[in-house]
Amino acid sequence: MKRLISAALAIAALLSFASAALAAAPIKIGALFAVTGPASFLGEPERNAAQMVVDEINKAGGIKGRKLELIVYDTGGDATKAVQLANKLIKNDNVVAIVGPSTTGDTMAVIPVVEKAHIPMVSCSAGIKITEPVKKYVFKTAQNDTLAVARIYEQLKKEHKSKVAILTVSDSFGSSGREQLKGQASHYGIEIVADDTYGPKDTDMTAQLTKIRGSKAQAVICWGTNPGPAVIARNAKQLGLTLPLYMSHGVSSKKFIDLAGDAAEGIRLPSGKVLVADLLPKSDKQKASLLAFVKDYQRHYRAEGDHFGGHAWDAVMLLKGAIERGGDTPDGIRNQLEATHGFAGIGGVFSYSSHDHAGLTKDAFVLVEVKKKDWALVK
């Protein structure tokens, strides 16, 4: 009898230990970032910010006593590779959610994978087609190009400039921006008098800018991500082009200023508020989060926290809130992401819904200008 009791107690203890170990198992979050390749200026700060915030969450005790495990893969900005790695995260690593990818092209390629697997994904890319129309398991943190275009056009209208030239990169991000630039123009009384494109790997856009110089344009809007826009800025300076030059939010980091050099002076673009966090009024709902992010990133990486790293910070924090409220199942996370309201992050104040998986308004953008190799707020 004593042996039976002892055996029963041993089994009970073993089961209790196994149960405790299972309860303490980490919550696996996947991440797809373009850490290397042409889009590394996006993916590297995104990876850094995601790991930074996961480490801080774990240091504070995790989520309801469980640690987060961030599994990061480098897509290199290759859509085919992104699909392969998404499948690996889902089938081999058993993640409950995915942060990223970094680019619109990678994200669009991965969407069918996560939708089929019912795994929530919070993209760090800007293209409007990522969330319009709404996909059940796909959300995003980067501000829509729709909102960015509106911010530029509002400024041009304010300055009574009605004729513009657009120069867009021939990739997913550029095509989406071009569509919005053309689609919204009439609403703001804008006439597009020159419309040209350039390739992602082009190293000289003098020919396109020469055509624009011969048009009746009162301003030029370039839509792309580095390094192309920096090349355009330098080419414009070399040509002596004096028209106001606007860029997209795709270059809103110090990297653009470094690449463009003196040619960056005076260039304007819509950006998330993180670039000018210290200039915001105390009443701004994001200011506390922005300043904390900038300080933390500087402490961890001895570099300025930027707009792009902020996309990943927001994605992880949004997932944290969803897991706290709805548990760690993919559907529970998805449902609570969609129920998120009034989360003051780095990219803006997020409020998702069943008909809006982007979650931001045009208030997420401010207009900034390069002055003396730094960002200034355009008032």
CSV table of C-alpha atoms in Angstrom, one decimal:
chain,number,residue,atom,x,y,z
A,1,MET,CA,0.0,0.0,0.0
A,2,LYS,CA,2.8,2.4,0.9
A,3,ARG,CA,4.5,1.7,-2.4
A,4,LEU,CA,1.2,2.5,-4.2
A,5,ILE,CA,0.9,5.8,-2.3
A,6,SER,CA,4.5,6.7,-3.0
A,7,ALA,CA,4.1,5.9,-6.7
A,8,ALA,CA,0.9,8.0,-6.9
A,9,LEU,CA,2.6,10.9,-5.2
A,10,ALA,CA,5.6,10.6,-7.5
A,11,ILE,CA,3.3,10.6,-10.6
A,12,ALA,CA,1.3,13.6,-9.2
A,13,ALA,CA,4.5,15.5,-8.6
A,14,LEU,CA,5.7,14.7,-12.1
A,15,LEU,CA,2.5,15.8,-13.7
A,16,SER,CA,2.5,19.0,-11.6
A,17,PHE,CA,6.1,19.7,-12.7
A,18,ALA,CA,5.2,19.0,-16.4
A,19,SER,CA,2.2,21.2,-16.1
A,20,ALA,CA,4.2,24.1,-14.6
A,21,ALA,CA,6.9,23.7,-17.3
A,22,LEU,CA,4.2,23.8,-20.0
A,23,ALA,CA,2.6,26.9,-18.5
A,24,ALA,CA,6.0,28.6,-18.4
A,25,ALA,CA,6.7,27.8,-22.1
A,26,PRO,CA,7.6,30.9,-24.0
A,27,ILE,CA,5.1,32.5,-26.4
A,28,LYS,CA,6.7,32.4,-29.9
A,29,ILE,CA,6.4,35.5,-32.1
A,30,GLY,CA,7.9,35.3,-35.6
A,31,ALA,CA,9.5,38.3,-37.4
A,32,LEU,CA,10.3,38.8,-41.1
A,33,PHE,CA,12.6,41.8,-41.7
A,34,ALA,CA,14.9,42.9,-44.6
A,35,VAL,CA,18.0,43.0,-42.4
A,36,THR,CA,20.3,42.8,-45.4
A,37,GLY,CA,19.9,44.0,-49.0
A,38,PRO,CA,18.6,47.2,-50.5
A,39,ALA,CA,15.8,47.6,-47.8
A,40,SER,CA,18.1,47.0,-44.8
A,41,PHE,CA,17.6,50.7,-43.8
A,42,LEU,CA,14.1,49.5,-43.0
A,43,GLY,CA,14.8,46.0,-41.7
A,44,GLU,CA,17.8,46.6,-39.4
A,45,PRO,CA,16.1,49.2,-37.2
A,46,GLU,CA,12.9,47.1,-37.2
A,47,ARG,CA,14.8,44.0,-36.0
A,48,ASN,CA,16.6,46.1,-33.4
A,49,ALA,CA,13.5,47.7,-32.1
A,50,ALA,CA,11.5,44.4,-32.0
A,51,GLN,CA,14.3,42.7,-30.0
A,52,MET,CA,14.7,45.6,-27.7
A,53,VAL,CA,11.0,45.7,-26.7
A,54,VAL,CA,10.8,41.9,-26.4
A,55,ASP,CA,13.8,42.0,-24.0
A,56,GLU,CA,12.2,44.8,-22.0
A,57,ILE,CA,8.9,42.9,-21.7
A,58,ASN,CA,10.7,39.7,-20.6
A,59,LYS,CA,12.8,41.7,-18.1
A,60,ALA,CA,9.6,43.0,-16.6
A,61,GLY,CA,8.2,39.4,-16.1
A,62,GLY,CA,6.9,38.6,-19.6
A,63,ILE,CA,3.2,38.4,-20.3
A,64,LYS,CA,1.3,36.9,-17.4
A,65,GLY,CA,4.5,35.2,-16.2
A,66,ARG,CA,5.5,33.8,-19.6
A,67,LYS,CA,8.4,35.0,-21.7
A,68,LEU,CA,8.2,36.1,-25.3
A,69,GLU,CA,10.5,34.4,-27.8
A,70,LEU,CA,11.2,36.4,-30.9
A,71,ILE,CA,12.3,34.3,-33.9
A,72,VAL,CA,13.7,36.6,-36.6
A,73,TYR,CA,14.4,35.7,-40.2
A,74,ASP,CA,16.1,38.0,-42.8
A,75,THR,CA,14.1,38.2,-46.0
A,76,GLY,CA,16.8,40.3,-47.8
A,77,GLY,CA,13.8,42.1,-49.3
A,78,ASP,CA,13.1,39.1,-51.5
A,79,ALA,CA,9.4,38.2,-51.8
A,80,THR,CA,10.0,34.6,-52.7
A,81,LYS,CA,12.3,34.1,-49.7
A,82,ALA,CA,9.8,35.9,-47.5
A,83,VAL,CA,7.1,33.3,-48.4
A,84,GLN,CA,9.5,30.5,-47.6
A,85,LEU,CA,10.4,31.9,-44.3
A,86,ALA,CA,6.8,32.7,-43.4
A,87,ASN,CA,6.0,29.0,-44.0
A,88,LYS,CA,9.0,28.0,-41.8
A,89,LEU,CA,7.8,30.3,-38.9
A,90,ILE,CA,4.3,28.8,-39.1
A,91,LYS,CA,5.0,25.1,-39.8
A,92,ASN,CA,8.4,24.5,-38.0
A,93,ASP,CA,8.6,27.2,-35.4
A,94,ASN,CA,4.9,27.2,-34.4
A,95,VAL,CA,4.6,30.9,-33.9
A,96,VAL,CA,1.3,32.4,-32.8
A,97,ALA,CA,1.8,35.7,-34.7
A,98,ILE,CA,4.2,37.4,-37.1
A,99,VAL,CA,5.7,40.9,-37.1
A,100,GLY,CA,6.7,42.3,-40.5
A,101,PRO,CA,7.7,42.0,-43.3
A,102,SER,CA,9.6,45.3,-44.0
A,103,THR,CA,8.4,46.0,-47.5
A,104,THR,CA,5.1,46.2,-49.3
A,105,GLY,CA,6.2,43.6,-51.9
A,106,ASP,CA,7.3,41.1,-49.3
A,107,THR,CA,4.1,41.6,-47.3
A,108,MET,CA,1.8,41.2,-50.3
A,109,ALA,CA,3.5,37.9,-51.1
A,110,VAL,CA,3.1,36.6,-47.5
A,111,ILE,CA,-0.5,37.6,-47.1
A,112,PRO,CA,-2.0,34.4,-48.7
A,113,VAL,CA,0.3,32.3,-46.4
A,114,VAL,CA,-0.9,33.8,-43.1
A,115,GLU,CA,-4.5,34.0,-44.3
A,116,LYS,CA,-4.6,30.3,-45.1
A,117,ALA,CA,-2.8,29.4,-41.8
A,118,HIS,CA,-5.0,31.7,-39.7
A,119,ILE,CA,-1.9,33.4,-38.2
A,120,PRO,CA,-2.2,37.1,-37.3
A,121,MET,CA,0.5,39.3,-39.0
A,122,VAL,CA,1.3,42.9,-38.2
A,123,SER,CA,3.1,44.3,-41.2
A,124,CYS,CA,5.7,47.1,-40.9
A,125,SER,CA,5.0,48.2,-44.5
A,126,ALA,CA,3.0,51.2,-45.9
A,127,GLY,CA,1.2,50.1,-49.0
A,128,ILE,CA,-2.6,50.7,-48.8
A,129,LYS,CA,-3.3,47.4,-50.5
A,130,ILE,CA,-2.0,45.5,-47.5
A,131,THR,CA,-5.1,46.2,-45.5
A,132,GLU,CA,-7.5,47.5,-48.2
A,133,PRO,CA,-9.6,45.5,-48.7
A,134,VAL,CA,-9.4,44.1,-45.1
A,135,LYS,CA,-7.9,40.7,-44.7
A,136,LYS,CA,-9.0,38.9,-41.6
A,137,TYR,CA,-5.5,38.1,-40.2
A,138,VAL,CA,-3.5,41.0,-41.6
A,139,PHE,CA,-2.8,44.3,-39.8
A,140,LYS,CA,-0.2,47.0,-40.2
A,141,THR,CA,1.6,49.7,-38.3
A,142,ALA,CA,3.2,51.8,-41.0
A,143,GLN,CA,1.1,54.8,-42.0
A,144,ASN,CA,-0.8,54.4,-45.3
A,145,ASP,CA,0.5,56.2,-48.3
A,146,THR,CA,-3.0,57.6,-48.7
A,147,LEU,CA,-2.5,59.7,-45.6
A,148,ALA,CA,1.0,60.7,-46.7
A,149,VAL,CA,-0.2,62.0,-50.0
A,150,ALA,CA,-3.0,63.9,-48.3
A,151,ARG,CA,-0.5,65.6,-46.0
A,152,ILE,CA,1.7,66.8,-48.9
A,153,TYR,CA,-1.3,67.9,-51.0
A,154,GLU,CA,-2.7,69.9,-48.1
A,155,GLN,CA,0.6,71.8,-47.8
A,156,LEU,CA,0.7,72.5,-51.5
A,157,LYS,CA,-2.8,73.8,-51.5
A,158,LYS,CA,-2.0,76.0,-48.5
A,159,GLU,CA,0.9,77.4,-50.6
A,160,HIS,CA,-1.3,77.9,-53.6
A,161,LYS,CA,0.7,75.4,-55.7
A,162,SER,CA,-1.5,73.5,-58.1
A,163,LYS,CA,0.8,72.0,-60.7
A,164,VAL,CA,3.1,69.2,-59.7
A,165,ALA,CA,5.5,66.6,-61.2
A,166,ILE,CA,5.6,63.1,-59.8
A,167,LEU,CA,8.6,60.7,-60.0
A,168,THR,CA,7.9,57.3,-58.5
A,169,VAL,CA,9.9,54.1,-58.2
A,170,SER,CA,8.7,51.1,-60.2
A,171,ASP,CA,8.1,48.7,-57.3
A,172,SER,CA,5.1,47.9,-55.1
A,173,PHE,CA,5.7,50.9,-52.8
A,174,GLY,CA,6.2,53.3,-55.7
A,175,SER,CA,3.2,52.0,-57.6
A,176,SER,CA,0.9,52.3,-54.6
A,177,GLY,CA,2.1,55.9,-54.0
A,178,ARG,CA,1.7,56.8,-57.7
A,179,GLU,CA,-1.9,55.5,-57.6
A,180,GLN,CA,-2.7,57.7,-54.6
A,181,LEU,CA,-0.9,60.7,-56.0
A,182,LYS,CA,-3.0,60.5,-59.2
A,183,GLY,CA,-6.2,59.5,-57.4
A,184,GLN,CA,-6.3,62.3,-54.8
A,185,ALA,CA,-5.0,65.1,-57.1
A,186,SER,CA,-8.4,66.5,-58.2
A,187,HIS,CA,-9.7,66.5,-54.7
A,188,TYR,CA,-7.1,69.1,-53.8
A,189,GLY,CA,-7.2,71.0,-57.0
A,190,ILE,CA,-3.8,69.6,-58.1
A,191,GLU,CA,-2.9,69.0,-61.7
A,192,ILE,CA,-0.1,66.5,-62.5
A,193,VAL,CA,1.8,68.0,-65.3
A,194,ALA,CA,4.7,65.5,-65.4
A,195,ASP,CA,4.5,61.8,-64.5
A,196,ASP,CA,7.6,59.6,-64.7
A,197,THR,CA,9.2,56.6,-63.0
A,198,TYR,CA,12.6,55.2,-62.2
A,199,GLY,CA,13.9,51.7,-61.4
A,200,PRO,CA,14.8,50.6,-57.9
A,201,LYS,CA,18.5,50.1,-58.9
A,202,ASP,CA,18.8,53.2,-61.1
A,203,THR,CA,21.8,55.4,-60.2
A,204,ASP,CA,21.0,58.5,-62.3
A,205,MET,CA,17.7,60.2,-62.8
A,206,THR,CA,19.0,63.3,-64.6
A,207,ALA,CA,16.9,62.5,-67.7
A,208,GLN,CA,13.6,62.5,-65.8
A,209,LEU,CA,14.5,65.6,-63.9
A,210,THR,CA,15.4,67.4,-67.1
A,211,LYS,CA,12.0,66.7,-68.5
A,212,ILE,CA,10.4,68.0,-65.3
A,213,ARG,CA,12.4,71.2,-65.4
A,214,GLY,CA,10.9,71.8,-68.8
A,215,SER,CA,7.3,71.4,-67.5
A,216,LYS,CA,5.1,73.8,-65.8
A,217,ALA,CA,5.5,72.1,-62.4
A,218,GLN,CA,5.5,74.2,-59.3
A,219,ALA,CA,6.8,71.3,-57.1
A,220,VAL,CA,8.2,67.8,-57.5
A,221,ILE,CA,7.0,64.8,-55.5
A,222,CYS,CA,9.3,61.8,-55.4
A,223,TRP,CA,7.9,58.5,-54.1
A,224,GLY,CA,10.4,55.7,-53.2
A,225,THR,CA,12.8,54.3,-50.6
A,226,ASN,CA,16.5,54.7,-50.3
A,227,PRO,CA,18.8,55.0,-52.1
A,228,GLY,CA,16.8,56.3,-55.2
A,229,PRO,CA,15.4,59.4,-53.6
A,230,ALA,CA,18.8,60.5,-52.3
A,231,VAL,CA,20.1,60.1,-55.9
A,232,ILE,CA,17.2,62.3,-57.1
A,233,ALA,CA,18.0,64.9,-54.5
A,234,ARG,CA,21.7,65.0,-55.6
A,235,ASN,CA,20.7,65.1,-59.3
A,236,ALA,CA,18.3,67.9,-58.7
A,237,LYS,CA,21.0,70.0,-57.0
A,238,GLN,CA,23.5,69.2,-59.8
A,239,LEU,CA,20.9,70.4,-62.4
A,240,GLY,CA,20.2,73.6,-60.4
A,241,LEU,CA,16.5,72.6,-60.1
A,242,THR,CA,15.0,75.2,-57.8
A,243,LEU,CA,11.5,73.7,-57.5
A,244,PRO,CA,10.4,72.6,-54.0
A,245,LEU,CA,11.1,68.9,-53.7
A,246,TYR,CA,8.9,66.6,-51.6
A,247,MET,CA,9.7,63.0,-50.7
A,248,SER,CA,7.5,60.2,-49.3
A,249,HIS,CA,7.6,58.8,-45.7
A,250,GLY,CA,9.7,56.0,-47.2
A,251,VAL,CA,12.8,58.0,-46.5
A,252,SER,CA,12.0,59.5,-43.0
A,253,SER,CA,15.2,58.7,-41.2
A,254,LYS,CA,18.7,60.2,-40.8
A,255,LYS,CA,19.9,57.7,-43.4
A,256,PHE,CA,18.3,59.7,-46.2
A,257,ILE,CA,20.1,62.9,-45.0
A,258,ASP,CA,23.4,61.0,-44.9
A,259,LEU,CA,22.9,59.6,-48.4
A,260,ALA,CA,21.7,62.9,-50.0
A,261,GLY,CA,24.3,65.1,-48.2
A,262,ASP,CA,24.0,68.8,-48.8
A,263,ALA,CA,21.3,68.1,-51.4
A,264,ALA,CA,18.9,67.2,-48.7
A,265,GLU,CA,18.7,70.7,-47.4
A,266,GLY,CA,15.1,72.1,-47.7
A,267,ILE,CA,13.5,68.8,-48.8
A,268,ARG,CA,10.1,68.2,-47.1
A,269,LEU,CA,8.3,65.0,-46.4
A,270,PRO,CA,5.5,63.5,-44.3
A,271,SER,CA,6.7,61.5,-41.3
A,272,GLY,CA,5.7,59.9,-38.1
A,273,LYS,CA,6.3,62.2,-35.1
A,274,VAL,CA,9.3,60.3,-33.8
A,275,LEU,CA,11.8,62.4,-35.9
A,276,VAL,CA,10.7,65.5,-34.0
A,277,ALA,CA,9.5,64.1,-30.7
A,278,ASP,CA,11.3,66.7,-28.6
A,279,LEU,CA,9.6,69.5,-30.5
A,280,LEU,CA,6.0,68.2,-29.9
A,281,PRO,CA,3.8,70.0,-27.3
A,282,LYS,CA,3.4,68.3,-23.9
A,283,SER,CA,-0.3,67.7,-24.7
A,284,ASP,CA,0.6,65.3,-27.6
A,285,LYS,CA,-0.7,61.8,-26.6
A,286,GLN,CA,2.3,60.1,-28.3
A,287,LYS,CA,5.1,62.3,-26.8
A,288,ALA,CA,5.8,60.1,-23.7
A,289,SER,CA,6.0,56.9,-25.8
A,290,LEU,CA,8.1,58.6,-28.5
A,291,LEU,CA,10.7,60.0,-26.1
A,292,ALA,CA,10.9,56.7,-24.2
A,293,PHE,CA,11.5,54.9,-27.5
A,294,VAL,CA,14.2,57.3,-28.7
A,295,LYS,CA,16.0,57.1,-25.3
A,296,ASP,CA,15.8,53.3,-25.1
A,297,TYR,CA,17.0,52.8,-28.7
A,298,GLN,CA,19.9,55.2,-28.1
A,299,ARG,CA,20.9,53.3,-25.0
A,300,HIS,CA,20.7,49.9,-26.7
A,301,TYR,CA,22.2,50.7,-30.1
A,302,ARG,CA,24.0,54.1,-29.7
A,303,ALA,CA,21.9,55.4,-32.7
A,304,GLU,CA,18.8,57.4,-33.1
A,305,GLY,CA,15.4,55.5,-32.9
A,306,ASP,CA,13.6,56.3,-36.2
A,307,HIS,CA,10.3,56.0,-37.9
A,308,PHE,CA,11.1,52.5,-39.2
A,309,GLY,CA,12.1,51.0,-35.9
A,310,GLY,CA,9.0,52.5,-34.5
A,311,HIS,CA,6.8,50.3,-36.8
A,312,ALA,CA,8.3,47.2,-35.2
A,313,TRP,CA,8.0,48.6,-31.7
A,314,ASP,CA,4.3,49.3,-32.3
A,315,ALA,CA,3.7,45.8,-33.8
A,316,VAL,CA,5.2,44.0,-30.7
A,317,MET,CA,3.4,46.3,-28.3
A,318,LEU,CA,0.1,45.8,-30.1
A,319,LEU,CA,0.6,42.0,-29.9
A,320,LYS,CA,1.5,42.3,-26.2
A,321,GLY,CA,-1.8,44.0,-25.5
A,322,ALA,CA,-3.7,41.5,-27.6
A,323,ILE,CA,-2.1,38.6,-25.8
A,324,GLU,CA,-2.8,40.1,-22.4
A,325,ARG,CA,-6.4,40.6,-23.2
A,326,GLY,CA,-7.2,37.5,-25.3
A,327,GLY,CA,-4.6,34.8,-24.6
A,328,ASP,CA,-1.9,33.4,-26.8
A,329,THR,CA,-4.0,31.5,-29.5
A,330,PRO,CA,-3.8,33.0,-33.0
A,331,ASP,CA,-7.5,33.6,-33.1
A,332,GLY,CA,-7.5,35.2,-29.7
A,333,ILE,CA,-4.7,37.5,-30.7
A,334,ARG,CA,-6.4,38.4,-34.0
A,335,ASN,CA,-9.7,39.2,-32.3
A,336,GLN,CA,-8.0,41.4,-29.7
A,337,LEU,CA,-5.9,43.2,-32.3
A,338,GLU,CA,-9.1,44.1,-34.1
A,339,ALA,CA,-10.5,45.4,-30.8
A,340,THR,CA,-7.5,47.7,-30.1
A,341,HIS,CA,-8.6,51.3,-29.5
A,342,GLY,CA,-6.6,54.4,-28.6
A,343,PHE,CA,-3.1,52.8,-28.4
A,344,ALA,CA,-0.6,55.6,-28.4
A,345,GLY,CA,2.4,54.2,-30.2
A,346,ILE,CA,5.3,55.4,-32.2
A,347,GLY,CA,3.6,55.7,-35.6
A,348,GLY,CA,0.4,57.2,-34.2
A,349,VAL,CA,-2.7,56.5,-32.1
A,350,PHE,CA,-4.0,53.1,-33.3
A,351,SER,CA,-7.7,52.2,-33.3
A,352,TYR,CA,-8.4,49.0,-35.4
A,353,SER,CA,-11.9,47.7,-36.2
A,354,SER,CA,-13.5,45.1,-38.4
A,355,HIS,CA,-13.4,47.5,-41.4
A,356,ASP,CA,-10.0,49.1,-40.6
A,357,HIS,CA,-6.8,47.1,-40.1
A,358,ALA,CA,-4.5,50.1,-40.6
A,359,GLY,CA,-5.8,52.0,-37.6
A,360,LEU,CA,-4.4,55.5,-38.2
A,361,THR,CA,-5.7,58.9,-39.3
A,362,LYS,CA,-3.8,61.7,-41.1
A,363,ASP,CA,-3.0,63.1,-37.6
A,364,ALA,CA,-0.3,60.3,-37.4
A,365,PHE,CA,1.8,62.5,-39.8
A,366,VAL,CA,3.6,65.7,-39.4
A,367,LEU,CA,5.4,67.5,-42.2
A,368,VAL,CA,9.2,67.8,-41.6
A,369,GLU,CA,11.9,69.6,-43.5
A,370,VAL,CA,15.7,69.1,-43.6
A,371,LYS,CA,17.5,72.0,-42.0
A,372,LYS,CA,21.2,72.0,-41.3
A,373,LYS,CA,21.4,68.2,-41.7
A,374,ASP,CA,18.6,67.6,-39.2
A,375,TRP,CA,14.8,67.4,-39.1
A,376,ALA,CA,12.7,70.5,-38.4
A,377,LEU,CA,8.9,70.6,-37.9
A,378,VAL,CA,7.0,72.5,-40.7
A,379,LYS,CA,4.3,74.5,-38.9
